[in-house]
Short mmCIF file of C-alpha atoms in Angstrom, two decimals:
data_model
loop_
_atom_site.label_atom_id
_atom_site.label_comp_id
_atom_site.label_asym_id
_atom_site.label_seq_id
_atom_site.Cartn_x
_atom_site.Cartn_y
_atom_site.Cartn_z
CA MET A 711 -26.57 -206.44 -18.13
CA LEU A 712 -24.94 -203.19 -17.38
CA ILE A 713 -25.89 -200.58 -19.85
CA ARG A 714 -22.38 -199.42 -20.22
CA LYS A 715 -21.45 -202.91 -21.25
CA TYR A 716 -24.36 -203.13 -23.72
CA ARG A 717 -23.08 -199.92 -25.16
CA GLU A 718 -19.95 -201.64 -26.37
CA GLN A 719 -21.87 -204.34 -28.04
CA PHE A 720 -24.08 -201.76 -29.58
CA LYS A 721 -21.07 -199.89 -30.93
CA THR A 722 -19.48 -203.16 -32.29
CA LYS A 723 -22.62 -204.24 -34.11
CA LEU A 724 -23.01 -200.79 -35.92
CA ALA A 725 -19.38 -199.89 -36.40
CA ASP A 726 -19.19 -201.14 -40.07
CA LEU A 727 -22.40 -199.42 -40.93
CA TYR A 728 -22.21 -195.83 -39.50
CA ASP A 729 -19.45 -193.52 -38.39
CA VAL A 730 -18.55 -193.45 -34.71
CA HIS A 731 -20.33 -190.07 -34.09
CA GLU A 732 -23.62 -191.33 -35.54
CA VAL A 733 -23.42 -194.49 -33.30
CA ASP A 734 -22.92 -192.30 -30.30
CA GLN A 735 -25.81 -190.08 -31.33
CA PHE A 736 -28.02 -193.15 -31.73
CA PHE A 737 -27.10 -194.53 -28.43
CA TYR A 738 -27.85 -191.34 -26.40
CA MET A 739 -31.10 -190.82 -28.28
CA LEU A 740 -32.28 -194.30 -27.34
CA LEU A 741 -30.96 -193.75 -23.74
CA GLU A 742 -33.15 -190.71 -23.40
CA GLU A 743 -36.09 -192.43 -25.07
CA TYR A 744 -35.93 -195.63 -23.10
CA HIS A 745 -34.58 -194.46 -19.79
CA HIS A 746 -35.13 -190.67 -19.70
CA LEU A 747 -31.44 -190.18 -19.10
CA LYS A 748 -28.95 -187.78 -20.53
CA ARG A 749 -25.31 -188.64 -21.31
CA HIS A 750 -23.98 -187.14 -18.06
CA GLU A 751 -26.56 -188.99 -15.99
CA LEU A 752 -25.32 -192.24 -17.25
CA ALA A 753 -21.76 -191.27 -16.39
CA LEU A 754 -22.78 -190.55 -12.82
CA ASP A 755 -24.51 -193.93 -12.60
CA PRO A 756 -22.16 -196.52 -14.09
CA THR A 757 -23.95 -199.48 -12.43
CA LEU A 758 -27.23 -198.96 -14.25
CA GLU A 759 -28.63 -202.30 -15.38
CA LEU A 760 -31.00 -203.13 -18.15
CA THR A 761 -34.07 -205.17 -17.31
CA ASP A 762 -34.87 -208.05 -19.78
CA GLU A 763 -37.72 -205.83 -21.14
CA GLN A 764 -35.48 -203.00 -21.64
CA GLN A 765 -32.81 -205.04 -23.27
CA SER A 766 -35.50 -206.34 -25.79
CA LEU A 767 -36.25 -202.77 -26.67
CA TRP A 768 -32.52 -202.09 -27.31
CA ASP A 769 -32.01 -205.28 -29.15
CA PHE A 770 -35.08 -204.44 -31.53
CA ALA A 771 -33.78 -200.92 -32.13
CA THR A 772 -30.29 -202.19 -32.82
CA SER A 773 -31.78 -204.68 -35.38
CA GLN A 774 -33.58 -201.81 -37.09
CA LEU A 775 -30.49 -199.68 -37.31
CA ILE A 776 -28.63 -202.65 -38.96
CA GLN A 777 -31.36 -202.50 -41.66
CA TYR A 778 -30.80 -198.69 -41.97
CA LYS A 779 -34.08 -197.67 -40.57
CA PRO A 780 -33.83 -194.08 -39.43
CA ILE A 781 -33.50 -193.57 -35.67
CA GLN A 782 -36.32 -191.03 -35.86
CA TYR A 783 -38.81 -193.67 -37.28
CA ILE A 784 -37.54 -196.12 -34.52
CA ILE A 785 -38.40 -193.70 -31.67
CA GLY A 786 -41.31 -192.06 -33.65
CA LYS A 787 -40.06 -188.49 -33.25
CA ALA A 788 -37.60 -185.93 -34.46
CA TYR A 789 -36.31 -182.84 -32.78
CA PHE A 790 -36.66 -179.64 -34.96
CA TYR A 791 -35.97 -175.98 -34.30
CA ASP A 792 -37.48 -175.62 -30.72
CA GLY A 793 -40.04 -178.38 -30.99
CA VAL A 794 -40.47 -182.21 -30.90
CA PHE A 795 -42.34 -183.69 -33.94
CA MET A 796 -43.92 -187.03 -34.37
CA VAL A 797 -42.61 -188.72 -37.65
CA THR A 798 -43.70 -191.81 -39.40
CA PRO A 799 -42.75 -193.27 -42.83
CA ASN A 800 -45.58 -191.19 -44.16
CA THR A 801 -43.57 -187.94 -43.40
CA LEU A 802 -40.06 -186.85 -44.15
CA ILE A 803 -37.69 -186.53 -41.32
CA PRO A 804 -36.97 -182.89 -40.71
CA ARG A 805 -33.45 -181.86 -41.52
CA PRO A 806 -30.96 -179.16 -40.20
CA GLU A 807 -31.02 -177.29 -43.52
CA THR A 808 -34.79 -176.76 -43.18
CA GLU A 809 -34.17 -175.44 -39.66
CA GLU A 810 -32.00 -172.85 -41.37
CA LEU A 811 -34.80 -171.90 -43.61
CA VAL A 812 -37.23 -171.50 -40.64
CA ASP A 813 -34.70 -169.46 -38.83
CA LEU A 814 -34.25 -167.08 -41.84
CA ILE A 815 -37.95 -166.54 -42.10
CA VAL A 816 -38.25 -165.91 -38.25
CA LYS A 817 -35.38 -163.42 -38.31
CA GLU A 818 -36.68 -161.62 -41.35
CA ASN A 819 -40.33 -161.30 -40.38
CA LEU A 820 -40.39 -159.54 -37.05
CA ALA A 821 -43.63 -157.61 -37.58
CA PRO A 822 -46.69 -159.03 -36.01
CA ASN A 823 -49.76 -160.61 -37.60
CA LYS A 824 -48.22 -162.01 -40.66
CA THR A 825 -50.37 -164.49 -42.73
CA VAL A 826 -48.25 -167.58 -43.79
CA LEU A 827 -48.81 -170.47 -46.08
CA ASP A 828 -46.55 -173.58 -46.04
CA ILE A 829 -46.92 -175.69 -49.12
CA GLY A 830 -46.05 -179.40 -48.72
CA THR A 831 -46.04 -179.40 -45.00
CA GLY A 832 -45.41 -183.15 -44.25
CA SER A 833 -44.94 -183.46 -40.49
CA GLY A 834 -45.84 -179.69 -40.13
CA CYS A 835 -42.46 -178.87 -38.79
CA ILE A 836 -42.10 -175.64 -40.92
CA ALA A 837 -45.71 -174.36 -40.35
CA ILE A 838 -45.70 -175.19 -36.68
CA SER A 839 -42.28 -173.68 -36.01
CA LEU A 840 -43.35 -170.40 -37.72
CA ALA A 841 -46.65 -170.43 -35.76
CA LYS A 842 -44.61 -170.77 -32.49
CA ASN A 843 -42.04 -168.15 -33.37
CA LEU A 844 -43.52 -165.45 -35.51
CA ASN A 845 -45.36 -162.81 -33.68
CA GLN A 846 -49.16 -163.50 -33.75
CA ALA A 847 -48.88 -165.07 -37.20
CA SER A 848 -51.84 -166.83 -38.94
CA VAL A 849 -50.49 -170.02 -40.40
CA SER A 850 -51.93 -172.31 -42.96
CA ALA A 851 -50.40 -175.51 -44.59
CA ILE A 852 -51.14 -177.73 -47.49
CA ASP A 853 -50.24 -181.30 -48.12
CA VAL A 854 -51.43 -183.84 -50.69
CA SER A 855 -51.19 -186.75 -48.26
CA GLU A 856 -54.03 -187.35 -45.85
CA LYS A 857 -51.80 -189.40 -43.52
CA ALA A 858 -49.33 -186.66 -43.39
CA ILE A 859 -52.07 -184.03 -42.51
CA GLU A 860 -53.08 -186.26 -39.65
CA ILE A 861 -49.58 -186.35 -38.31
CA ALA A 862 -49.19 -182.65 -38.78
CA LYS A 863 -52.41 -181.94 -36.77
CA HIS A 864 -51.11 -184.13 -34.07
CA ASN A 865 -47.70 -182.17 -34.03
CA ALA A 866 -49.54 -178.84 -33.95
CA LYS A 867 -51.58 -179.97 -30.80
CA SER A 868 -48.43 -181.36 -29.10
CA ASN A 869 -46.54 -178.20 -29.73
CA SER A 870 -49.45 -176.00 -28.52
CA THR A 871 -49.90 -174.16 -31.80
CA SER A 872 -52.75 -173.43 -34.13
CA VAL A 873 -52.27 -174.11 -37.90
CA ASN A 874 -55.01 -174.46 -40.54
CA PHE A 875 -54.17 -177.72 -42.41
CA ILE A 876 -55.60 -178.23 -45.85
CA LEU A 877 -55.66 -181.47 -47.77
CA GLN A 878 -54.87 -180.41 -51.27
CA ASP A 879 -52.65 -181.33 -54.38
CA VAL A 880 -50.95 -178.05 -55.07
CA LEU A 881 -50.38 -179.13 -58.65
CA ALA A 882 -54.18 -179.22 -59.18
CA LEU A 883 -54.71 -175.68 -57.96
CA GLN A 884 -55.43 -172.80 -60.38
CA SER A 885 -55.17 -170.17 -57.61
CA LEU A 886 -54.91 -169.99 -53.81
CA ASN A 887 -57.98 -167.55 -53.35
CA VAL A 888 -56.33 -166.17 -50.23
CA ASN A 889 -53.57 -163.53 -49.92
CA TYR A 890 -50.53 -164.13 -47.71
CA ASP A 891 -47.59 -162.17 -46.46
CA ILE A 892 -45.21 -165.24 -46.70
CA ILE A 893 -45.34 -168.37 -48.84
CA VAL A 894 -42.83 -171.06 -48.04
CA SER A 895 -42.20 -174.49 -49.53
CA ASN A 896 -39.74 -177.41 -49.18
CA PRO A 897 -41.23 -179.47 -52.07
CA PRO A 898 -40.02 -182.60 -53.70
CA TYR A 899 -36.75 -181.81 -55.52
CA VAL A 900 -34.55 -184.82 -55.77
CA ARG A 901 -34.15 -185.96 -59.36
CA ASN A 902 -34.29 -189.69 -59.95
CA LEU A 903 -30.85 -189.54 -61.41
CA GLU A 904 -29.61 -188.49 -57.91
CA LYS A 905 -30.92 -191.52 -56.25
CA VAL A 906 -27.37 -193.01 -56.42
CA GLU A 907 -26.26 -190.30 -53.95
CA ILE A 908 -29.16 -190.97 -51.46
CA LYS A 909 -28.32 -193.21 -48.46
CA ASN A 910 -30.28 -196.36 -47.80
CA ASN A 911 -31.83 -194.96 -44.74
CA VAL A 912 -33.55 -192.38 -46.85
CA LEU A 913 -34.15 -194.33 -49.96
CA ASP A 914 -35.69 -197.46 -48.32
CA TYR A 915 -37.74 -195.62 -45.64
CA GLU A 916 -38.66 -192.04 -46.37
CA PRO A 917 -41.76 -191.36 -48.57
CA HIS A 918 -40.75 -190.99 -52.36
CA LEU A 919 -43.81 -188.86 -53.00
CA ALA A 920 -42.15 -186.24 -50.82
CA LEU A 921 -38.62 -186.69 -52.20
CA PHE A 922 -38.42 -187.28 -55.85
CA VAL A 923 -39.29 -185.52 -59.11
CA ALA A 924 -38.86 -186.58 -62.79
CA ASP A 925 -35.47 -185.89 -64.29
CA ASP A 926 -37.06 -184.09 -67.24
CA ASN A 927 -39.07 -181.67 -65.15
CA PRO A 928 -37.20 -181.10 -61.81
CA LEU A 929 -38.65 -177.60 -61.18
CA LEU A 930 -42.27 -178.80 -61.58
CA PHE A 931 -43.27 -177.83 -58.04
CA TYR A 932 -41.17 -174.62 -58.03
CA ILE A 933 -42.84 -173.28 -61.21
CA LYS A 934 -46.34 -174.10 -59.90
CA ILE A 935 -45.77 -172.49 -56.47
CA THR A 936 -44.15 -169.40 -58.06
CA GLU A 937 -47.12 -169.09 -60.38
CA LEU A 938 -49.53 -169.37 -57.39
CA ALA A 939 -47.53 -166.99 -55.32
CA ILE A 940 -47.68 -164.27 -57.98
CA GLY A 941 -51.37 -164.18 -57.62
CA ALA A 942 -51.47 -164.73 -53.75
CA LEU A 943 -48.70 -162.79 -52.19
CA ASN A 944 -49.37 -159.29 -50.95
CA PRO A 945 -47.19 -156.50 -52.27
CA ASN A 946 -43.75 -156.86 -50.64
CA GLY A 947 -44.69 -160.32 -49.58
CA LYS A 948 -41.99 -162.99 -49.35
CA LEU A 949 -41.58 -166.28 -51.16
CA TYR A 950 -39.02 -168.74 -49.60
CA PHE A 951 -37.97 -172.05 -51.09
CA GLU A 952 -35.71 -174.82 -49.90
CA ILE A 953 -34.02 -176.13 -53.06
CA ASN A 954 -32.05 -178.87 -54.86
CA GLN A 955 -28.34 -177.90 -54.26
CA TYR A 956 -27.68 -178.66 -57.95
CA LEU A 957 -30.28 -176.46 -59.37
CA GLY A 958 -29.84 -173.08 -57.65
CA PRO A 959 -29.17 -170.91 -60.55
CA GLU A 960 -31.81 -172.62 -62.71
CA THR A 961 -34.40 -172.07 -59.92
CA VAL A 962 -33.47 -168.32 -59.68
CA GLN A 963 -33.70 -167.84 -63.45
CA MET A 964 -37.06 -169.47 -63.37
CA ILE A 965 -38.41 -167.11 -60.73
CA GLN A 966 -36.83 -164.13 -62.54
CA SER A 967 -38.53 -165.07 -65.82
CA TYR A 968 -41.91 -164.04 -64.38
CA SER A 969 -40.75 -160.40 -63.60
CA ALA A 970 -43.07 -160.37 -60.63
CA PHE A 971 -40.29 -160.47 -58.06
CA SER A 972 -37.49 -158.39 -56.76
CA GLU A 973 -34.52 -159.11 -54.52
CA ILE A 974 -34.25 -162.68 -55.62
CA THR A 975 -31.50 -164.17 -53.44
CA LEU A 976 -29.81 -167.56 -53.54
CA LEU A 977 -28.46 -168.73 -50.05
CA LYS A 978 -26.24 -171.50 -48.95
CA ASP A 979 -26.69 -173.88 -46.11
CA ILE A 980 -24.21 -174.71 -43.28
CA TYR A 981 -22.56 -177.18 -45.65
CA GLY A 982 -21.85 -174.70 -48.25
CA ASN A 983 -24.39 -175.89 -50.71
CA ASP A 984 -27.07 -173.83 -52.46
CA ARG A 985 -30.09 -174.54 -50.38
CA MET A 986 -32.56 -171.62 -50.11
CA ILE A 987 -34.16 -168.87 -52.25
CA LYS A 988 -36.07 -165.81 -51.09
CA ALA A 989 -37.82 -163.45 -53.34
CA THR A 990 -39.99 -160.27 -52.68
CA ARG A 991 -43.22 -159.77 -54.56
CA LYS A 992 -43.19 -156.37 -56.42
#
């Protein structure tokens, strides 16, 4: 079958489940994954045919998309900042908002030899991107999931970076015992009451351990990490958080309550939602 003809079937099967732009994105991601072709290359070769084996791959991917499985889990990788990262259902899929956080850190920390800690690293996308883009930085990363640490180590190697990965439950720590210039975290922050807003592709497939917190203690991780940062950040060191868009002022007030930080700033993401906080250790 001509791949151009298959594309029409692909779009028809998914039309009621996703918007047209998402379906196009899925098609071209699979085209690159299965055929190593870009959009324009298909346009230049309209006679390209699928073998039976290739069509089986496409059929399976389509069936998975119909079940709302994220495309990144189907192809086993995600693109983030300037890298390619292996992802599995043991790790969250990196998001554009988190790229904004990485970009902010890179632009604000131009001096060389920074020491960095990423708490709740998952796939390692934040830690590895900072190791690649900060000037001679020494980067460590913590996660509670052994499987996530294994994936993060793979991603560090495939992205030609060196990161010190630590298997650790941050909530069990009393102190970090090492000083840092930068501490960054994108911890679990979605309240259970917000599950109704979560799409099936996230709710059914991404790890709940990395997503959700109890409704009655939504700042659990932020409080713990802020307390650890007070003891571990060097003077003028930076604390960066990705946050729940509905809890921006509350998170700022929590950090302010410790009187250990100056220049506490709440920042919006590209969608206009409260998404990041940065603070400087006094």
